[in-house]
Structures are given as structure tokens and as C-alpha cells.
């Protein structure tokens, strides 16, 4: 989720609290990380506060995903460009453009030349260095 927001939006801060405040008008529960152990070891009321904190931390990204229509956008981008959804997260823009070029070329019975890389793992034989 964070990866998508960073790539598609220009914000001052990309913390969950900042992003949720910007898009949803909500913020996380105010629990400092140093207090979490004390809340867990406390009574039922402190554990309830911790549970609310954890639930909201899990719920905010889901609400952001729904509000920003991330799943829909990624599925449509994959459909339009002809690449697997995983490529949208792991590869750059070039794979999307190349996929569209290959698709159009195939439609018109054209071939696109492909530059072959060194097949032996990119190893080159170096030169001998002689002392001057």
C-alpha cells in the first residue's frame, strides 16, 4: 500500500498517520511504541486500548486501499498494459511500454529485435596489467 501511495502521490510525509489524515480525515490511535508492553501487561482496560490501537492500525490501510481504489487501478493497469500485476510492483515503466509494443507488433505481424545479453552470466575476460 505504501509503495503505491509513494509512487502515485506527492505528500510531505508517508507515515500511516499522515496519509490517513490526508485522504480519510482520520488518524491512528495515540499510543507510543514504548508503552505497548505496559498496556499488554496491564488490566483489561489497558489491553482494550491496545486492541483498539492494533485494529485501527490494520483497518486504516484497508480503508485507504478502498478509498484510493488501488486494487481496481492495478488490475486495470495490468489489463491495459498486458503485464502481470506483480510486474507493476517489481518492474519499472519500461516493461509496461515494451509489453504494449510487443502486443501491437504481434497484431501487425511484425518482429521487434531483441538484444541478447552475454549468456555466461555477464563474465568478461580481463586484460593483463603489467607494471610500468
Short mmCIF file of N, CA and C in Angstrom, two decimals:
data_model
loop_
_atom_site.label_atom_id
_atom_site.label_comp_id
_atom_site.label_asym_id
_atom_site.label_seq_id
_atom_site.Cartn_x
_atom_site.Cartn_y
_atom_site.Cartn_z
N UNK A 1 0.82 -1.18 0.00
CA UNK A 1 0.00 0.00 0.00
C UNK A 1 0.88 1.25 0.00
N UNK A 2 1.87 1.24 0.85
CA UNK A 2 2.76 2.40 0.94
C UNK A 2 3.49 2.63 -0.37
N UNK A 3 3.90 1.55 -1.01
CA UNK A 3 4.62 1.63 -2.28
C UNK A 3 3.76 2.35 -3.33
N UNK A 4 2.49 2.03 -3.37
CA UNK A 4 1.58 2.65 -4.34
C UNK A 4 1.40 4.13 -4.03
N UNK A 5 1.21 4.45 -2.77
CA UNK A 5 0.99 5.85 -2.38
C UNK A 5 2.23 6.68 -2.66
N UNK A 6 3.41 6.16 -2.37
CA UNK A 6 4.64 6.89 -2.65
C UNK A 6 4.80 7.14 -4.14
N UNK A 7 4.47 6.14 -4.95
CA UNK A 7 4.65 6.26 -6.39
C UNK A 7 3.61 7.20 -7.02
N UNK A 8 2.40 7.22 -6.50
CA UNK A 8 1.32 7.94 -7.18
C UNK A 8 0.95 9.29 -6.56
N UNK A 9 1.45 9.58 -5.37
CA UNK A 9 1.05 10.83 -4.70
C UNK A 9 2.28 11.54 -4.15
N UNK A 10 2.21 12.86 -4.17
CA UNK A 10 3.28 13.68 -3.63
C UNK A 10 2.81 14.25 -2.29
N UNK A 11 3.29 13.66 -1.21
CA UNK A 11 2.90 14.10 0.12
C UNK A 11 4.14 14.50 0.91
N UNK A 12 3.95 15.28 1.95
CA UNK A 12 5.07 15.67 2.81
C UNK A 12 5.61 14.49 3.59
N UNK A 13 4.69 13.66 4.08
CA UNK A 13 5.07 12.51 4.88
C UNK A 13 4.25 11.32 4.43
N UNK A 14 4.87 10.15 4.44
CA UNK A 14 4.19 8.94 4.02
C UNK A 14 3.93 7.99 5.19
N UNK A 15 3.92 8.51 6.40
CA UNK A 15 3.57 7.68 7.55
C UNK A 15 2.08 7.36 7.46
N UNK A 16 1.68 6.26 8.06
CA UNK A 16 0.27 5.88 8.03
C UNK A 16 -0.60 6.98 8.63
N UNK A 17 -0.14 7.58 9.68
CA UNK A 17 -0.90 8.65 10.33
C UNK A 17 -1.11 9.82 9.38
N UNK A 18 -0.07 10.25 8.70
CA UNK A 18 -0.17 11.39 7.79
C UNK A 18 -1.03 11.08 6.57
N UNK A 19 -0.84 9.91 6.00
CA UNK A 19 -1.59 9.53 4.80
C UNK A 19 -3.08 9.37 5.14
N UNK A 20 -3.38 8.74 6.27
CA UNK A 20 -4.77 8.58 6.69
C UNK A 20 -5.42 9.93 6.97
N UNK A 21 -4.70 10.83 7.59
CA UNK A 21 -5.24 12.16 7.85
C UNK A 21 -5.51 12.90 6.54
N UNK A 22 -4.62 12.75 5.58
CA UNK A 22 -4.77 13.44 4.29
C UNK A 22 -5.96 12.91 3.50
N UNK A 23 -6.07 11.60 3.36
CA UNK A 23 -7.10 11.01 2.49
C UNK A 23 -8.40 10.68 3.20
N UNK A 24 -8.33 10.30 4.46
CA UNK A 24 -9.52 9.85 5.17
C UNK A 24 -10.02 10.83 6.22
N UNK A 25 -9.17 11.76 6.61
CA UNK A 25 -9.54 12.66 7.69
C UNK A 25 -9.52 11.98 9.05
N UNK A 26 -8.83 10.86 9.14
CA UNK A 26 -8.72 10.12 10.41
C UNK A 26 -7.24 9.96 10.75
N UNK A 27 -6.99 9.67 12.01
CA UNK A 27 -5.63 9.41 12.44
C UNK A 27 -5.58 8.15 13.28
N UNK A 28 -4.36 7.65 13.47
CA UNK A 28 -4.16 6.47 14.31
C UNK A 28 -4.46 6.81 15.76
N UNK A 29 -4.65 5.77 16.55
CA UNK A 29 -4.78 5.96 17.99
C UNK A 29 -3.43 6.42 18.53
N UNK A 30 -3.45 7.28 19.52
CA UNK A 30 -2.22 7.85 20.06
C UNK A 30 -1.66 6.94 21.15
N UNK A 31 -0.82 5.97 20.72
CA UNK A 31 -0.15 5.06 21.64
C UNK A 31 1.32 5.02 21.24
N UNK A 32 2.18 5.45 22.13
CA UNK A 32 3.61 5.43 21.83
C UNK A 32 4.12 3.99 21.90
N UNK A 33 5.07 3.65 21.03
CA UNK A 33 5.57 2.27 20.97
C UNK A 33 6.21 1.80 22.27
N UNK A 34 6.72 2.72 23.06
CA UNK A 34 7.36 2.32 24.32
C UNK A 34 6.34 1.90 25.38
N UNK A 35 5.07 2.20 25.17
CA UNK A 35 4.03 1.91 26.15
C UNK A 35 3.31 0.60 25.84
N UNK A 36 3.53 0.04 24.67
CA UNK A 36 2.78 -1.14 24.22
C UNK A 36 2.93 -2.31 25.19
N UNK A 37 4.12 -2.59 25.66
CA UNK A 37 4.35 -3.70 26.59
C UNK A 37 3.60 -3.47 27.90
N UNK A 38 3.63 -2.26 28.39
CA UNK A 38 2.91 -1.94 29.62
C UNK A 38 1.40 -2.13 29.45
N UNK A 39 0.89 -1.74 28.29
CA UNK A 39 -0.54 -1.90 28.03
C UNK A 39 -0.91 -3.38 27.98
N UNK A 40 -0.06 -4.18 27.35
CA UNK A 40 -0.33 -5.62 27.25
C UNK A 40 -0.29 -6.29 28.62
N UNK A 41 0.63 -5.87 29.46
CA UNK A 41 0.78 -6.48 30.78
C UNK A 41 -0.19 -5.90 31.81
N UNK A 42 -0.95 -4.91 31.43
CA UNK A 42 -1.86 -4.26 32.37
C UNK A 42 -3.18 -5.01 32.51
N UNK A 43 -4.20 -4.26 32.89
CA UNK A 43 -5.53 -4.88 33.11
C UNK A 43 -6.33 -4.90 31.81
N UNK A 44 -7.60 -5.27 31.92
CA UNK A 44 -8.45 -5.43 30.73
C UNK A 44 -8.69 -4.10 30.01
N UNK A 45 -8.64 -2.99 30.72
CA UNK A 45 -8.87 -1.69 30.11
C UNK A 45 -7.67 -1.24 29.27
N UNK A 46 -6.47 -1.51 29.79
CA UNK A 46 -5.28 -1.13 29.02
C UNK A 46 -5.13 -2.04 27.80
N UNK A 47 -5.49 -3.33 27.96
CA UNK A 47 -5.43 -4.23 26.81
C UNK A 47 -6.47 -3.85 25.76
N UNK A 48 -7.61 -3.33 26.23
CA UNK A 48 -8.62 -2.86 25.28
C UNK A 48 -8.07 -1.69 24.48
N UNK A 49 -7.40 -0.77 25.14
CA UNK A 49 -6.80 0.38 24.45
C UNK A 49 -5.77 -0.10 23.41
N UNK A 50 -4.99 -1.12 23.78
CA UNK A 50 -4.01 -1.68 22.85
C UNK A 50 -4.71 -2.37 21.69
N UNK A 51 -5.80 -3.07 21.97
CA UNK A 51 -6.55 -3.75 20.91
C UNK A 51 -7.14 -2.75 19.92
N UNK A 52 -7.67 -1.66 20.42
CA UNK A 52 -8.22 -0.61 19.55
C UNK A 52 -7.11 -0.02 18.69
N UNK A 53 -5.94 0.19 19.29
CA UNK A 53 -4.78 0.70 18.55
C UNK A 53 -4.41 -0.26 17.42
N UNK A 54 -4.33 -1.54 17.71
CA UNK A 54 -3.94 -2.54 16.71
C UNK A 54 -4.99 -2.66 15.61
N UNK A 55 -6.25 -2.68 15.99
CA UNK A 55 -7.32 -2.79 15.00
C UNK A 55 -7.34 -1.59 14.06
N UNK A 56 -7.15 -0.42 14.61
CA UNK A 56 -7.15 0.78 13.76
C UNK A 56 -5.93 0.79 12.85
N UNK A 57 -4.79 0.31 13.36
CA UNK A 57 -3.58 0.21 12.53
C UNK A 57 -3.79 -0.74 11.35
N UNK A 58 -4.59 -1.78 11.54
CA UNK A 58 -4.86 -2.72 10.47
C UNK A 58 -5.97 -2.23 9.55
N UNK A 59 -6.91 -1.48 10.12
CA UNK A 59 -8.09 -1.04 9.36
C UNK A 59 -7.79 0.16 8.45
N UNK A 60 -6.93 1.07 8.88
CA UNK A 60 -6.64 2.26 8.08
C UNK A 60 -6.08 1.93 6.70
N UNK A 61 -5.10 1.03 6.57
CA UNK A 61 -4.63 0.69 5.22
C UNK A 61 -5.72 0.10 4.33
N UNK A 62 -6.63 -0.68 4.91
CA UNK A 62 -7.74 -1.23 4.13
C UNK A 62 -8.66 -0.13 3.64
N UNK A 63 -8.94 0.82 4.51
CA UNK A 63 -9.78 1.96 4.11
C UNK A 63 -9.10 2.80 3.04
N UNK A 64 -7.78 2.98 3.18
CA UNK A 64 -7.04 3.72 2.15
C UNK A 64 -7.09 3.00 0.81
N UNK A 65 -6.92 1.68 0.86
CA UNK A 65 -6.94 0.89 -0.37
C UNK A 65 -8.30 1.03 -1.06
N UNK A 66 -9.36 1.02 -0.28
CA UNK A 66 -10.70 1.16 -0.83
C UNK A 66 -10.93 2.58 -1.37
N UNK A 67 -10.56 3.58 -0.59
CA UNK A 67 -10.78 4.97 -0.98
C UNK A 67 -10.00 5.34 -2.23
N UNK A 68 -8.75 4.90 -2.33
CA UNK A 68 -7.91 5.23 -3.48
C UNK A 68 -8.09 4.26 -4.64
N UNK A 69 -8.96 3.26 -4.47
CA UNK A 69 -9.26 2.26 -5.49
C UNK A 69 -7.99 1.59 -6.03
N UNK A 70 -7.10 1.22 -5.13
CA UNK A 70 -5.81 0.67 -5.51
C UNK A 70 -5.92 -0.65 -6.26
N UNK A 71 -6.76 -1.55 -5.78
CA UNK A 71 -6.88 -2.86 -6.43
C UNK A 71 -7.44 -2.68 -7.84
N UNK A 72 -8.49 -1.90 -7.95
CA UNK A 72 -9.09 -1.64 -9.26
C UNK A 72 -8.07 -1.04 -10.22
N UNK A 73 -7.34 -0.02 -9.76
CA UNK A 73 -6.35 0.65 -10.61
C UNK A 73 -5.25 -0.30 -11.06
N UNK A 74 -4.77 -1.15 -10.15
CA UNK A 74 -3.70 -2.08 -10.50
C UNK A 74 -4.18 -3.15 -11.48
N UNK A 75 -5.39 -3.65 -11.28
CA UNK A 75 -5.95 -4.65 -12.19
C UNK A 75 -6.13 -4.05 -13.58
N UNK A 76 -6.64 -2.83 -13.64
CA UNK A 76 -6.84 -2.19 -14.94
C UNK A 76 -5.51 -1.86 -15.62
N UNK A 77 -4.52 -1.43 -14.85
CA UNK A 77 -3.21 -1.14 -15.44
C UNK A 77 -2.60 -2.42 -16.00
N UNK A 78 -2.74 -3.52 -15.28
CA UNK A 78 -2.22 -4.81 -15.77
C UNK A 78 -2.97 -5.23 -17.03
N UNK A 79 -4.27 -5.02 -17.05
CA UNK A 79 -5.07 -5.40 -18.22
C UNK A 79 -4.68 -4.57 -19.44
N UNK A 80 -4.57 -3.27 -19.27
CA UNK A 80 -4.28 -2.36 -20.38
C UNK A 80 -2.87 -2.59 -20.92
N UNK A 81 -1.92 -2.76 -20.03
CA UNK A 81 -0.53 -2.90 -20.47
C UNK A 81 -0.16 -4.32 -20.83
N UNK A 82 -0.94 -5.30 -20.36
CA UNK A 82 -0.67 -6.69 -20.70
C UNK A 82 0.44 -7.33 -19.88
N UNK A 83 0.66 -6.84 -18.67
CA UNK A 83 1.68 -7.43 -17.80
C UNK A 83 1.01 -8.01 -16.57
N UNK A 84 1.63 -8.98 -15.92
CA UNK A 84 1.07 -9.49 -14.66
C UNK A 84 1.08 -8.39 -13.59
N UNK A 85 0.14 -8.47 -12.67
CA UNK A 85 0.03 -7.45 -11.62
C UNK A 85 1.32 -7.35 -10.82
N UNK A 86 1.98 -8.47 -10.58
CA UNK A 86 3.24 -8.45 -9.81
C UNK A 86 4.29 -7.57 -10.48
N UNK A 87 4.30 -7.52 -11.82
CA UNK A 87 5.27 -6.69 -12.53
C UNK A 87 5.05 -5.21 -12.23
N UNK A 88 3.84 -4.80 -11.93
CA UNK A 88 3.57 -3.41 -11.63
C UNK A 88 4.27 -2.96 -10.35
N UNK A 89 4.55 -3.91 -9.47
CA UNK A 89 5.22 -3.59 -8.21
C UNK A 89 6.72 -3.82 -8.28
N UNK A 90 7.15 -4.78 -9.10
CA UNK A 90 8.55 -5.18 -9.09
C UNK A 90 9.36 -4.66 -10.26
N UNK A 91 8.69 -4.25 -11.33
CA UNK A 91 9.40 -3.76 -12.51
C UNK A 91 9.07 -2.30 -12.72
N UNK A 92 9.79 -1.64 -13.57
CA UNK A 92 9.57 -0.21 -13.81
C UNK A 92 8.57 0.04 -14.92
N UNK A 93 8.66 1.24 -15.48
CA UNK A 93 7.76 1.64 -16.56
C UNK A 93 8.09 0.92 -17.87
N UNK A 94 9.34 0.58 -18.05
CA UNK A 94 9.79 0.01 -19.32
C UNK A 94 9.04 -1.28 -19.68
N UNK A 95 8.76 -2.12 -18.72
CA UNK A 95 8.10 -3.39 -19.01
C UNK A 95 6.69 -3.16 -19.52
N UNK A 96 6.02 -2.11 -19.02
CA UNK A 96 4.67 -1.81 -19.47
C UNK A 96 4.68 -1.32 -20.92
N UNK A 97 5.63 -0.46 -21.23
CA UNK A 97 5.75 0.05 -22.59
C UNK A 97 6.14 -1.07 -23.55
N UNK A 98 7.12 -1.86 -23.16
CA UNK A 98 7.58 -2.96 -24.01
C UNK A 98 6.45 -3.95 -24.28
N UNK A 99 5.68 -4.26 -23.27
CA UNK A 99 4.57 -5.20 -23.43
C UNK A 99 3.56 -4.68 -24.44
N UNK A 100 3.27 -3.40 -24.37
CA UNK A 100 2.32 -2.82 -25.33
C UNK A 100 2.90 -2.82 -26.75
N UNK A 101 4.20 -2.53 -26.86
CA UNK A 101 4.84 -2.57 -28.18
C UNK A 101 4.81 -3.98 -28.76
N UNK A 102 5.12 -4.98 -27.94
CA UNK A 102 5.11 -6.36 -28.41
C UNK A 102 3.69 -6.78 -28.83
N UNK A 103 2.72 -6.37 -28.07
CA UNK A 103 1.33 -6.71 -28.39
C UNK A 103 0.93 -6.11 -29.73
N UNK A 104 1.25 -4.83 -29.93
CA UNK A 104 0.91 -4.14 -31.19
C UNK A 104 1.68 -4.74 -32.36
N UNK A 105 2.94 -5.07 -32.14
CA UNK A 105 3.76 -5.67 -33.21
C UNK A 105 3.19 -7.03 -33.61
N UNK A 106 2.79 -7.83 -32.62
CA UNK A 106 2.23 -9.14 -32.92
C UNK A 106 0.94 -9.01 -33.71
N UNK A 107 0.15 -8.01 -33.38
CA UNK A 107 -1.13 -7.77 -34.08
C UNK A 107 -0.90 -7.47 -35.57
N UNK A 108 0.22 -6.80 -35.86
CA UNK A 108 0.54 -6.42 -37.24
C UNK A 108 1.58 -7.35 -37.87
N UNK A 109 1.81 -8.49 -37.27
CA UNK A 109 2.78 -9.48 -37.77
C UNK A 109 4.17 -8.87 -37.97
N UNK A 110 4.61 -8.11 -37.00
CA UNK A 110 5.95 -7.52 -37.03
C UNK A 110 6.81 -8.17 -35.96
N UNK A 111 8.11 -8.11 -36.17
CA UNK A 111 9.06 -8.60 -35.18
C UNK A 111 9.86 -7.44 -34.63
N UNK A 112 10.13 -7.49 -33.34
CA UNK A 112 10.96 -6.49 -32.69
C UNK A 112 12.26 -7.16 -32.32
N UNK A 113 13.40 -6.64 -32.82
CA UNK A 113 14.67 -7.28 -32.48
C UNK A 113 14.97 -7.14 -30.99
N UNK A 114 15.55 -8.19 -30.44
CA UNK A 114 15.90 -8.22 -29.03
C UNK A 114 17.40 -8.34 -28.91
N UNK A 115 18.01 -7.47 -28.12
CA UNK A 115 19.44 -7.54 -27.90
C UNK A 115 19.73 -8.64 -26.89
N UNK A 116 20.52 -9.59 -27.30
CA UNK A 116 20.88 -10.70 -26.41
C UNK A 116 22.01 -10.27 -25.49
N UNK A 117 21.86 -10.56 -24.22
CA UNK A 117 22.92 -10.28 -23.26
C UNK A 117 23.87 -11.46 -23.22
N UNK A 118 25.04 -11.23 -22.66
CA UNK A 118 26.05 -12.28 -22.55
C UNK A 118 25.45 -13.49 -21.82
N UNK A 119 25.49 -14.65 -22.43
CA UNK A 119 24.83 -15.84 -21.90
C UNK A 119 25.59 -16.51 -20.76
N UNK A 120 26.86 -16.20 -20.55
CA UNK A 120 27.64 -16.88 -19.50
C UNK A 120 27.64 -16.10 -18.18
N UNK A 121 26.55 -15.41 -17.91
CA UNK A 121 26.42 -14.75 -16.61
C UNK A 121 27.08 -13.39 -16.54
N UNK A 122 27.42 -12.79 -17.67
CA UNK A 122 28.00 -11.45 -17.67
C UNK A 122 29.47 -11.41 -17.33
N UNK A 123 30.19 -12.51 -17.43
CA UNK A 123 31.62 -12.52 -17.12
C UNK A 123 32.41 -12.19 -18.38
N UNK A 124 33.41 -11.34 -18.18
CA UNK A 124 34.28 -10.97 -19.28
C UNK A 124 35.71 -11.32 -18.91
N UNK A 125 36.49 -11.66 -19.90
CA UNK A 125 37.89 -11.94 -19.65
C UNK A 125 38.62 -10.61 -19.59
N UNK A 126 39.33 -10.37 -18.51
CA UNK A 126 40.04 -9.11 -18.33
C UNK A 126 41.41 -9.13 -18.97
N UNK A 127 42.00 -7.96 -19.06
CA UNK A 127 43.33 -7.82 -19.64
C UNK A 127 44.39 -8.04 -18.57
N UNK A 128 45.59 -8.31 -19.00
CA UNK A 128 46.71 -8.48 -18.08
C UNK A 128 47.33 -7.11 -17.84
N UNK A 129 47.53 -6.77 -16.57
CA UNK A 129 48.12 -5.49 -16.22
C UNK A 129 49.59 -5.72 -15.92
N UNK A 130 50.46 -5.00 -16.62
CA UNK A 130 51.91 -5.13 -16.44
C UNK A 130 52.42 -3.88 -15.73
N UNK A 131 53.32 -4.10 -14.77
CA UNK A 131 53.91 -2.98 -14.05
C UNK A 131 54.68 -2.09 -15.02
N UNK A 132 54.60 -0.76 -14.92
CA UNK A 132 55.32 0.14 -15.84
C UNK A 132 56.82 0.15 -15.60
#
